[in-house]
Amino acid sequence: MRILVRLRARADTAYDNAYHHKLRGRLWKGLEGSEYDDLHDKNQPKPFVYSNPFPPGEIHEGDERNLLVASTDESLLAYIAENLNHDPELNIGEMPFHVDEITPLSPDVGEPGTSGTLETGTGVLVRIPPWRFDDYDIEVDHDEAEFWRPEHTMEPFQNQIEANLDKKHRLYAPDYRPGPSDTEGDLFDGYELIKTFALPVTPTMGRKETWVLSKWRFDYTVRDDDHRRHLNLALDVGVGERNSLGFGFVNIQDHDQ
């Protein structure tokens, strides 16, 4: 489930591609004092992800932009929506907006048999841990996690995103349901790499790093109800790591039903 936030620019400004840290802070503000507040400091994937303010590009006063916030938890989205309604000034770094409207949405990949494509709206972060370097014949001159790049082949990318979704399933799906790696078949039928790119990121206050990210189209055919739940979970919490910074947000590009 997700909410669509309609925004209106309050001033002329350049589009800030390093919006992640500021927008994350504003969304957490909506969760202060709620039962979700403690999640902020837990070292685990968070139950939400969000898009970039879109469409990107130069912003002029009065322009319309949109923001999508997705979560496994309707109540969490309600807290964020209530905060944005109560305080409709949404300043994302140097980009000042006013919240005009908030609409609930319920995207679904479709019933078993449905084929479609998911597309990442923001970059996907996948890091290969050093203890897996030998498994993938990765030779690097450091012992820190390696950002995935095309030369590392698809195997580590597919393994890491499935392992990451397994972890989110254990945290946010009913524990009696099988996770992605508990079922036969791949998560996606096809992986089309759109591009890789480097981006300056502020993962925590006062710390700046450059991360290597990638954008994708993922083809799928829903095998059964479990697979449908796994794909819808990806829609709700994102693909790959650091979704609470807005990375790995996916949309349904199209499907046949």
PDB file of C-alpha atoms in Angstrom:
ATOM      1  CA  MET A   1       0.000   0.000   0.000  1.00  0.00           C
ATOM      2  CA  ARG A   2       1.127   3.563  -0.512  1.00  0.00           C
ATOM      3  CA  ILE A   3       0.094   7.193  -0.459  1.00  0.00           C
ATOM      4  CA  LEU A   4       0.400   9.639  -3.346  1.00  0.00           C
ATOM      5  CA  VAL A   5       1.344  13.109  -2.123  1.00  0.00           C
ATOM      6  CA  ARG A   6       0.554  15.951  -4.530  1.00  0.00           C
ATOM      7  CA  LEU A   7       3.045  18.797  -4.114  1.00  0.00           C
ATOM      8  CA  ARG A   8       3.207  22.382  -5.332  1.00  0.00           C
ATOM      9  CA  ALA A   9       6.521  24.240  -5.507  1.00  0.00           C
ATOM     10  CA  ARG A  10       6.708  27.378  -3.335  1.00  0.00           C
ATOM     11  CA  ALA A  11       9.743  28.842  -5.128  1.00  0.00           C
ATOM     12  CA  ASP A  12      11.983  28.560  -8.167  1.00  0.00           C
ATOM     13  CA  THR A  13      14.827  26.133  -7.458  1.00  0.00           C
ATOM     14  CA  ALA A  14      17.159  23.602  -9.014  1.00  0.00           C
ATOM     15  CA  TYR A  15      16.265  19.937  -8.571  1.00  0.00           C
ATOM     16  CA  ASP A  16      18.368  18.505  -5.750  1.00  0.00           C
ATOM     17  CA  ASN A  17      19.472  14.951  -6.592  1.00  0.00           C
ATOM     18  CA  ALA A  18      20.886  14.573  -3.078  1.00  0.00           C
ATOM     19  CA  TYR A  19      17.422  14.893  -1.514  1.00  0.00           C
ATOM     20  CA  HIS A  20      17.474  11.535   0.304  1.00  0.00           C
ATOM     21  CA  HIS A  21      18.707  12.533   3.757  1.00  0.00           C
ATOM     22  CA  LYS A  22      16.425  15.590   4.024  1.00  0.00           C
ATOM     23  CA  LEU A  23      13.321  13.764   2.842  1.00  0.00           C
ATOM     24  CA  ARG A  24      14.001  10.838   5.181  1.00  0.00           C
ATOM     25  CA  GLY A  25      14.175  13.243   8.115  1.00  0.00           C
ATOM     26  CA  ARG A  26      10.855  14.835   7.191  1.00  0.00           C
ATOM     27  CA  LEU A  27       9.086  11.471   6.947  1.00  0.00           C
ATOM     28  CA  TRP A  28      10.513  10.271  10.276  1.00  0.00           C
ATOM     29  CA  LYS A  29       9.183  13.480  11.805  1.00  0.00           C
ATOM     30  CA  GLY A  30       5.706  12.163  11.051  1.00  0.00           C
ATOM     31  CA  LEU A  31       6.474   9.017  13.067  1.00  0.00           C
ATOM     32  CA  GLU A  32       7.789  10.775  16.174  1.00  0.00           C
ATOM     33  CA  GLY A  33       5.912   9.658  19.272  1.00  0.00           C
ATOM     34  CA  SER A  34       4.235   6.789  17.430  1.00  0.00           C
ATOM     35  CA  GLU A  35       4.816   3.073  17.953  1.00  0.00           C
ATOM     36  CA  TYR A  36       7.161   3.252  14.918  1.00  0.00           C
ATOM     37  CA  ASP A  37       9.523   5.821  16.454  1.00  0.00           C
ATOM     38  CA  ASP A  38      11.842   3.144  17.913  1.00  0.00           C
ATOM     39  CA  LEU A  39      12.416   1.645  14.460  1.00  0.00           C
ATOM     40  CA  HIS A  40      14.590   4.634  13.579  1.00  0.00           C
ATOM     41  CA  ASP A  41      17.572   3.365  15.592  1.00  0.00           C
ATOM     42  CA  LYS A  42      17.164  -0.345  14.888  1.00  0.00           C
ATOM     43  CA  ASN A  43      19.751  -1.861  12.575  1.00  0.00           C
ATOM     44  CA  GLN A  44      17.270  -3.597  10.307  1.00  0.00           C
ATOM     45  CA  PRO A  45      15.337  -2.854   7.101  1.00  0.00           C
ATOM     46  CA  LYS A  46      12.523  -0.396   7.706  1.00  0.00           C
ATOM     47  CA  PRO A  47       8.897  -1.139   6.719  1.00  0.00           C
ATOM     48  CA  PHE A  48       8.677   1.714   4.233  1.00  0.00           C
ATOM     49  CA  VAL A  49      10.257   3.200   1.131  1.00  0.00           C
ATOM     50  CA  TYR A  50       9.558   6.287  -0.921  1.00  0.00           C
ATOM     51  CA  SER A  51      10.040   7.710  -4.379  1.00  0.00           C
ATOM     52  CA  ASN A  52      11.935  10.770  -5.475  1.00  0.00           C
ATOM     53  CA  PRO A  53       9.888  13.974  -5.906  1.00  0.00           C
ATOM     54  CA  PHE A  54       8.826  13.425  -9.513  1.00  0.00           C
ATOM     55  CA  PRO A  55       9.063  14.359 -12.271  1.00  0.00           C
ATOM     56  CA  PRO A  56      12.653  15.553 -11.727  1.00  0.00           C
ATOM     57  CA  GLY A  57      13.986  18.670 -13.428  1.00  0.00           C
ATOM     58  CA  GLU A  58      14.187  22.407 -12.926  1.00  0.00           C
ATOM     59  CA  ILE A  59      11.436  23.622 -10.582  1.00  0.00           C
ATOM     60  CA  HIS A  60       9.469  26.854 -10.927  1.00  0.00           C
ATOM     61  CA  GLU A  61       7.127  28.350  -8.339  1.00  0.00           C
ATOM     62  CA  GLY A  62       3.666  26.829  -8.757  1.00  0.00           C
ATOM     63  CA  ASP A  63       4.936  23.663 -10.483  1.00  0.00           C
ATOM     64  CA  GLU A  64       3.319  20.390  -9.508  1.00  0.00           C
ATOM     65  CA  ARG A  65       5.375  17.450  -8.281  1.00  0.00           C
ATOM     66  CA  ASN A  66       4.457  14.101  -6.728  1.00  0.00           C
ATOM     67  CA  LEU A  67       5.811  11.879  -3.999  1.00  0.00           C
ATOM     68  CA  LEU A  68       4.917   8.249  -3.290  1.00  0.00           C
ATOM     69  CA  VAL A  69       5.424   6.657   0.130  1.00  0.00           C
ATOM     70  CA  ALA A  70       4.918   2.884   0.374  1.00  0.00           C
ATOM     71  CA  SER A  71       4.740   0.581   3.375  1.00  0.00           C
ATOM     72  CA  THR A  72       3.570  -2.813   4.562  1.00  0.00           C
ATOM     73  CA  ASP A  73       1.703  -1.011   7.333  1.00  0.00           C
ATOM     74  CA  GLU A  74      -1.364   1.160   6.688  1.00  0.00           C
ATOM     75  CA  SER A  75      -1.137   2.708  10.158  1.00  0.00           C
ATOM     76  CA  LEU A  76       2.435   3.895   9.501  1.00  0.00           C
ATOM     77  CA  LEU A  77       1.285   5.620   6.331  1.00  0.00           C
ATOM     78  CA  ALA A  78      -1.610   7.174   8.252  1.00  0.00           C
ATOM     79  CA  TYR A  79       0.833   8.775  10.722  1.00  0.00           C
ATOM     80  CA  ILE A  80       2.902  10.242   7.874  1.00  0.00           C
ATOM     81  CA  ALA A  81      -0.207  11.478   6.041  1.00  0.00           C
ATOM     82  CA  GLU A  82      -1.609  13.060   9.209  1.00  0.00           C
ATOM     83  CA  ASN A  83       1.675  14.880   9.839  1.00  0.00           C
ATOM     84  CA  LEU A  84       1.846  16.168   6.264  1.00  0.00           C
ATOM     85  CA  ASN A  85      -1.775  17.331   6.436  1.00  0.00           C
ATOM     86  CA  HIS A  86      -1.179  19.068   9.767  1.00  0.00           C
ATOM     87  CA  ASP A  87       2.081  20.691   8.573  1.00  0.00           C
ATOM     88  CA  PRO A  88       1.808  20.960   4.772  1.00  0.00           C
ATOM     89  CA  GLU A  89       5.128  22.751   4.268  1.00  0.00           C
ATOM     90  CA  LEU A  90       7.442  20.078   2.907  1.00  0.00           C
ATOM     91  CA  ASN A  91      10.981  21.401   2.545  1.00  0.00           C
ATOM     92  CA  ILE A  92      13.277  18.842   0.933  1.00  0.00           C
ATOM     93  CA  GLY A  93      16.663  20.486   1.262  1.00  0.00           C
ATOM     94  CA  GLU A  94      16.547  23.533  -0.996  1.00  0.00           C
ATOM     95  CA  MET A  95      13.275  22.399  -2.632  1.00  0.00           C
ATOM     96  CA  PRO A  96      10.289  23.996  -0.832  1.00  0.00           C
ATOM     97  CA  PHE A  97       6.860  22.441  -1.487  1.00  0.00           C
ATOM     98  CA  HIS A  98       3.324  22.666  -0.176  1.00  0.00           C
ATOM     99  CA  VAL A  99       1.309  19.486   0.246  1.00  0.00           C
ATOM    100  CA  ASP A 100      -1.903  19.958  -1.747  1.00  0.00           C
ATOM    101  CA  GLU A 101      -3.474  16.518  -1.529  1.00  0.00           C
ATOM    102  CA  ILE A 102      -2.820  12.995  -0.241  1.00  0.00           C
ATOM    103  CA  THR A 103      -4.449   9.954  -1.849  1.00  0.00           C
ATOM    104  CA  PRO A 104      -4.220   6.290  -0.744  1.00  0.00           C
ATOM    105  CA  LEU A 105      -3.233   3.732  -3.393  1.00  0.00           C
ATOM    106  CA  SER A 106      -3.147  -0.073  -3.400  1.00  0.00           C
ATOM    107  CA  PRO A 107      -0.973  -1.349  -6.267  1.00  0.00           C
ATOM    108  CA  ASP A 108      -0.976  -5.115  -6.828  1.00  0.00           C
ATOM    109  CA  VAL A 109       1.049  -7.220  -9.240  1.00  0.00           C
ATOM    110  CA  GLY A 110      -2.074  -9.225 -10.012  1.00  0.00           C
ATOM    111  CA  GLU A 111      -3.490 -12.672  -9.517  1.00  0.00           C
ATOM    112  CA  PRO A 112      -1.520 -15.845 -10.337  1.00  0.00           C
ATOM    113  CA  GLY A 113      -0.910 -16.000 -14.072  1.00  0.00           C
ATOM    114  CA  THR A 114      -0.480 -12.259 -14.463  1.00  0.00           C
ATOM    115  CA  SER A 115       2.627 -11.110 -16.318  1.00  0.00           C
ATOM    116  CA  GLY A 116       4.095  -7.667 -15.991  1.00  0.00           C
ATOM    117  CA  THR A 117       7.100  -5.463 -15.426  1.00  0.00           C
ATOM    118  CA  LEU A 118       8.329  -3.594 -12.369  1.00  0.00           C
ATOM    119  CA  GLU A 119      10.617  -0.610 -12.904  1.00  0.00           C
ATOM    120  CA  THR A 120      12.786   1.051 -10.303  1.00  0.00           C
ATOM    121  CA  GLY A 121      11.973   4.707  -9.813  1.00  0.00           C
ATOM    122  CA  THR A 122      15.098   5.262  -7.700  1.00  0.00           C
ATOM    123  CA  GLY A 123      18.527   3.628  -7.725  1.00  0.00           C
ATOM    124  CA  VAL A 124      18.969   0.159  -6.241  1.00  0.00           C
ATOM    125  CA  LEU A 125      21.772  -0.286  -3.711  1.00  0.00           C
ATOM    126  CA  VAL A 126      23.349  -3.753  -3.615  1.00  0.00           C
ATOM    127  CA  ARG A 127      26.570  -4.355  -1.727  1.00  0.00           C
ATOM    128  CA  ILE A 128      28.387  -7.684  -1.851  1.00  0.00           C
ATOM    129  CA  PRO A 129      29.838  -8.634   1.558  1.00  0.00           C
ATOM    130  CA  PRO A 130      33.559  -9.505   1.576  1.00  0.00           C
ATOM    131  CA  TRP A 131      32.928 -13.074   2.762  1.00  0.00           C
ATOM    132  CA  ARG A 132      31.173 -13.735  -0.560  1.00  0.00           C
ATOM    133  CA  PHE A 133      33.990 -12.408  -2.784  1.00  0.00           C
ATOM    134  CA  ASP A 134      35.475 -15.873  -3.399  1.00  0.00           C
ATOM    135  CA  ASP A 135      32.034 -17.271  -4.280  1.00  0.00           C
ATOM    136  CA  TYR A 136      31.741 -14.749  -7.103  1.00  0.00           C
ATOM    137  CA  ASP A 137      35.443 -14.585  -8.128  1.00  0.00           C
ATOM    138  CA  ILE A 138      35.584 -10.930  -7.178  1.00  0.00           C
ATOM    139  CA  GLU A 139      39.115  -9.598  -6.863  1.00  0.00           C
ATOM    140  CA  VAL A 140      39.349  -6.176  -5.229  1.00  0.00           C
ATOM    141  CA  ASP A 141      42.033  -4.432  -3.187  1.00  0.00           C
ATOM    142  CA  HIS A 142      39.851  -3.809  -0.126  1.00  0.00           C
ATOM    143  CA  ASP A 143      37.950  -5.850   2.436  1.00  0.00           C
ATOM    144  CA  GLU A 144      34.832  -3.690   2.622  1.00  0.00           C
ATOM    145  CA  ALA A 145      31.487  -4.497   1.018  1.00  0.00           C
ATOM    146  CA  GLU A 146      31.712  -4.032  -2.746  1.00  0.00           C
ATOM    147  CA  PHE A 147      29.071  -2.055  -4.609  1.00  0.00           C
ATOM    148  CA  TRP A 148      27.519  -4.241  -7.302  1.00  0.00           C
ATOM    149  CA  ARG A 149      28.573  -3.352 -10.830  1.00  0.00           C
ATOM    150  CA  PRO A 150      27.775  -5.139 -14.136  1.00  0.00           C
ATOM    151  CA  GLU A 151      31.241  -6.749 -14.252  1.00  0.00           C
ATOM    152  CA  HIS A 152      30.356  -8.711 -11.107  1.00  0.00           C
ATOM    153  CA  THR A 153      27.714 -10.611 -13.176  1.00  0.00           C
ATOM    154  CA  MET A 154      24.054 -11.094 -12.331  1.00  0.00           C
ATOM    155  CA  GLU A 155      24.486 -13.907  -9.779  1.00  0.00           C
ATOM    156  CA  PRO A 156      25.503 -11.752  -6.794  1.00  0.00           C
ATOM    157  CA  PHE A 157      22.879  -9.128  -7.664  1.00  0.00           C
ATOM    158  CA  GLN A 158      20.068 -11.688  -7.774  1.00  0.00           C
ATOM    159  CA  ASN A 159      21.281 -13.464  -4.618  1.00  0.00           C
ATOM    160  CA  GLN A 160      21.627 -10.246  -2.626  1.00  0.00           C
ATOM    161  CA  ILE A 161      18.217  -8.804  -3.490  1.00  0.00           C
ATOM    162  CA  GLU A 162      16.496 -12.128  -2.731  1.00  0.00           C
ATOM    163  CA  ALA A 163      18.347 -12.451   0.599  1.00  0.00           C
ATOM    164  CA  ASN A 164      17.393  -8.861   1.404  1.00  0.00           C
ATOM    165  CA  LEU A 165      13.725  -9.513   0.595  1.00  0.00           C
ATOM    166  CA  ASP A 166      13.864 -12.675   2.722  1.00  0.00           C
ATOM    167  CA  LYS A 167      14.936 -10.537   5.673  1.00  0.00           C
ATOM    168  CA  LYS A 168      12.081  -8.079   5.105  1.00  0.00           C
ATOM    169  CA  HIS A 169       9.638 -10.982   4.788  1.00  0.00           C
ATOM    170  CA  ARG A 170      10.750 -12.356   8.163  1.00  0.00           C
ATOM    171  CA  LEU A 171      10.246  -8.916   9.719  1.00  0.00           C
ATOM    172  CA  TYR A 172       7.013  -7.775   8.106  1.00  0.00           C
ATOM    173  CA  ALA A 173       5.096 -10.765   6.689  1.00  0.00           C
ATOM    174  CA  PRO A 174       3.213 -13.455   8.622  1.00  0.00           C
ATOM    175  CA  ASP A 175       5.832 -15.887   9.972  1.00  0.00           C
ATOM    176  CA  TYR A 176       3.799 -18.917   8.916  1.00  0.00           C
ATOM    177  CA  ARG A 177       4.076 -17.899   5.260  1.00  0.00           C
ATOM    178  CA  PRO A 178       7.099 -19.002   3.169  1.00  0.00           C
ATOM    179  CA  GLY A 179       9.589 -16.334   2.181  1.00  0.00           C
ATOM    180  CA  PRO A 180      11.090 -15.863  -1.299  1.00  0.00           C
ATOM    181  CA  SER A 181      13.915 -18.377  -0.793  1.00  0.00           C
ATOM    182  CA  ASP A 182      11.517 -20.937   0.730  1.00  0.00           C
ATOM    183  CA  THR A 183       9.685 -21.323  -2.584  1.00  0.00           C
ATOM    184  CA  GLU A 184      10.714 -22.716  -5.953  1.00  0.00           C
ATOM    185  CA  GLY A 185      11.261 -20.384  -8.857  1.00  0.00           C
ATOM    186  CA  ASP A 186      13.000 -17.061  -9.284  1.00  0.00           C
ATOM    187  CA  LEU A 187      11.643 -13.805  -7.944  1.00  0.00           C
ATOM    188  CA  PHE A 188      11.716 -12.258 -11.442  1.00  0.00           C
ATOM    189  CA  ASP A 189      11.649 -13.761 -14.954  1.00  0.00           C
ATOM    190  CA  GLY A 190      13.971 -11.168 -16.433  1.00  0.00           C
ATOM    191  CA  TYR A 191      16.365  -8.431 -15.388  1.00  0.00           C
ATOM    192  CA  GLU A 192      16.979  -5.487 -17.722  1.00  0.00           C
ATOM    193  CA  LEU A 193      19.669  -3.146 -16.508  1.00  0.00           C
ATOM    194  CA  ILE A 194      18.834   0.444 -17.466  1.00  0.00           C
ATOM    195  CA  LYS A 195      21.963   2.069 -16.104  1.00  0.00           C
ATOM    196  CA  THR A 196      24.456   2.230 -13.272  1.00  0.00           C
ATOM    197  CA  PHE A 197      25.527   5.512 -11.776  1.00  0.00           C
ATOM    198  CA  ALA A 198      27.389   7.045  -8.840  1.00  0.00           C
ATOM    199  CA  LEU A 199      25.614   9.384  -6.452  1.00  0.00           C
ATOM    200  CA  PRO A 200      26.755  11.435  -3.438  1.00  0.00           C
ATOM    201  CA  VAL A 201      24.782  10.283  -0.394  1.00  0.00           C
ATOM    202  CA  THR A 202      24.526  11.418   3.220  1.00  0.00           C
ATOM    203  CA  PRO A 203      23.810   8.131   5.047  1.00  0.00           C
ATOM    204  CA  THR A 204      23.989   9.850   8.459  1.00  0.00           C
ATOM    205  CA  MET A 205      24.283  13.454   9.589  1.00  0.00           C
ATOM    206  CA  GLY A 206      27.719  14.891   8.779  1.00  0.00           C
ATOM    207  CA  ARG A 207      28.903  11.901   6.743  1.00  0.00           C
ATOM    208  CA  LYS A 208      29.039  11.946   2.947  1.00  0.00           C
ATOM    209  CA  GLU A 209      29.868   9.018   0.687  1.00  0.00           C
ATOM    210  CA  THR A 210      29.626   8.175  -2.999  1.00  0.00           C
ATOM    211  CA  TRP A 211      27.523   5.081  -3.711  1.00  0.00           C
ATOM    212  CA  VAL A 212      27.170   3.062  -6.916  1.00  0.00           C
ATOM    213  CA  LEU A 213      23.520   2.407  -7.748  1.00  0.00           C
ATOM    214  CA  SER A 214      21.613   0.827 -10.616  1.00  0.00           C
ATOM    215  CA  LYS A 215      18.188   1.154 -12.255  1.00  0.00           C
ATOM    216  CA  TRP A 216      16.246  -1.848 -13.571  1.00  0.00           C
ATOM    217  CA  ARG A 217      13.220  -3.317 -15.232  1.00  0.00           C
ATOM    218  CA  PHE A 218      12.140  -6.649 -13.709  1.00  0.00           C
ATOM    219  CA  ASP A 219       9.794  -8.922 -15.694  1.00  0.00           C
ATOM    220  CA  TYR A 220       7.553 -11.240 -13.720  1.00  0.00           C
ATOM    221  CA  THR A 221       4.785 -13.794 -14.043  1.00  0.00           C
ATOM    222  CA  VAL A 222       2.897 -14.435 -10.813  1.00  0.00           C
ATOM    223  CA  ARG A 223       3.215 -18.184 -10.086  1.00  0.00           C
ATOM    224  CA  ASP A 224       0.962 -18.458  -7.040  1.00  0.00           C
ATOM    225  CA  ASP A 225      -0.289 -16.551  -4.008  1.00  0.00           C
ATOM    226  CA  ASP A 226       3.090 -16.774  -2.250  1.00  0.00           C
ATOM    227  CA  HIS A 227       4.922 -15.305  -5.229  1.00  0.00           C
ATOM    228  CA  ARG A 228       2.279 -12.574  -5.475  1.00  0.00           C
ATOM    229  CA  ARG A 229       2.900 -11.700  -1.820  1.00  0.00           C
ATOM    230  CA  HIS A 230       6.672 -11.548  -2.378  1.00  0.00           C
ATOM    231  CA  LEU A 231       6.319  -9.207  -5.373  1.00  0.00           C
ATOM    232  CA  ASN A 232       3.833  -6.992  -3.546  1.00  0.00           C
ATOM    233  CA  LEU A 233       6.241  -6.899  -0.591  1.00  0.00           C
ATOM    234  CA  ALA A 234       8.896  -5.520  -2.962  1.00  0.00           C
ATOM    235  CA  LEU A 235       6.396  -2.800  -3.930  1.00  0.00           C
ATOM    236  CA  ASP A 236       5.828  -1.961  -0.247  1.00  0.00           C
ATOM    237  CA  VAL A 237       9.398  -1.945   1.091  1.00  0.00           C
ATOM    238  CA  GLY A 238      11.614  -1.631  -1.987  1.00  0.00           C
ATOM    239  CA  VAL A 239      14.362  -3.721  -3.570  1.00  0.00           C
ATOM    240  CA  GLY A 240      17.916  -3.861  -2.232  1.00  0.00           C
ATOM    241  CA  GLU A 241      19.328  -1.929   0.705  1.00  0.00           C
ATOM    242  CA  ARG A 242      18.755   1.396   2.468  1.00  0.00           C
ATOM    243  CA  ASN A 243      15.134   1.789   1.385  1.00  0.00           C
ATOM    244  CA  SER A 244      14.527   4.254   4.237  1.00  0.00           C
ATOM    245  CA  LEU A 245      16.787   6.623   2.288  1.00  0.00           C
ATOM    246  CA  GLY A 246      14.481   6.169  -0.688  1.00  0.00           C
ATOM    247  CA  PHE A 247      16.580   3.672  -2.648  1.00  0.00           C
ATOM    248  CA  GLY A 248      15.068   0.704  -4.497  1.00  0.00           C
ATOM    249  CA  PHE A 249      11.553   2.139  -4.901  1.00  0.00           C
ATOM    250  CA  VAL A 250       9.672   0.153  -7.573  1.00  0.00           C
ATOM    251  CA  ASN A 251       6.521   0.791  -9.588  1.00  0.00           C
ATOM    252  CA  ILE A 252       4.370  -1.460 -11.749  1.00  0.00           C
ATOM    253  CA  GLN A 253       5.227  -0.368 -15.259  1.00  0.00           C
ATOM    254  CA  ASP A 254       2.619  -2.577 -16.897  1.00  0.00           C
ATOM    255  CA  HIS A 255       0.851  -5.902 -16.533  1.00  0.00           C
ATOM    256  CA  ASP A 256      -1.557  -7.890 -18.655  1.00  0.00           C
ATOM    257  CA  GLN A 257      -4.652  -7.712 -16.443  1.00  0.00           C
TER     258      GLN A 257
END
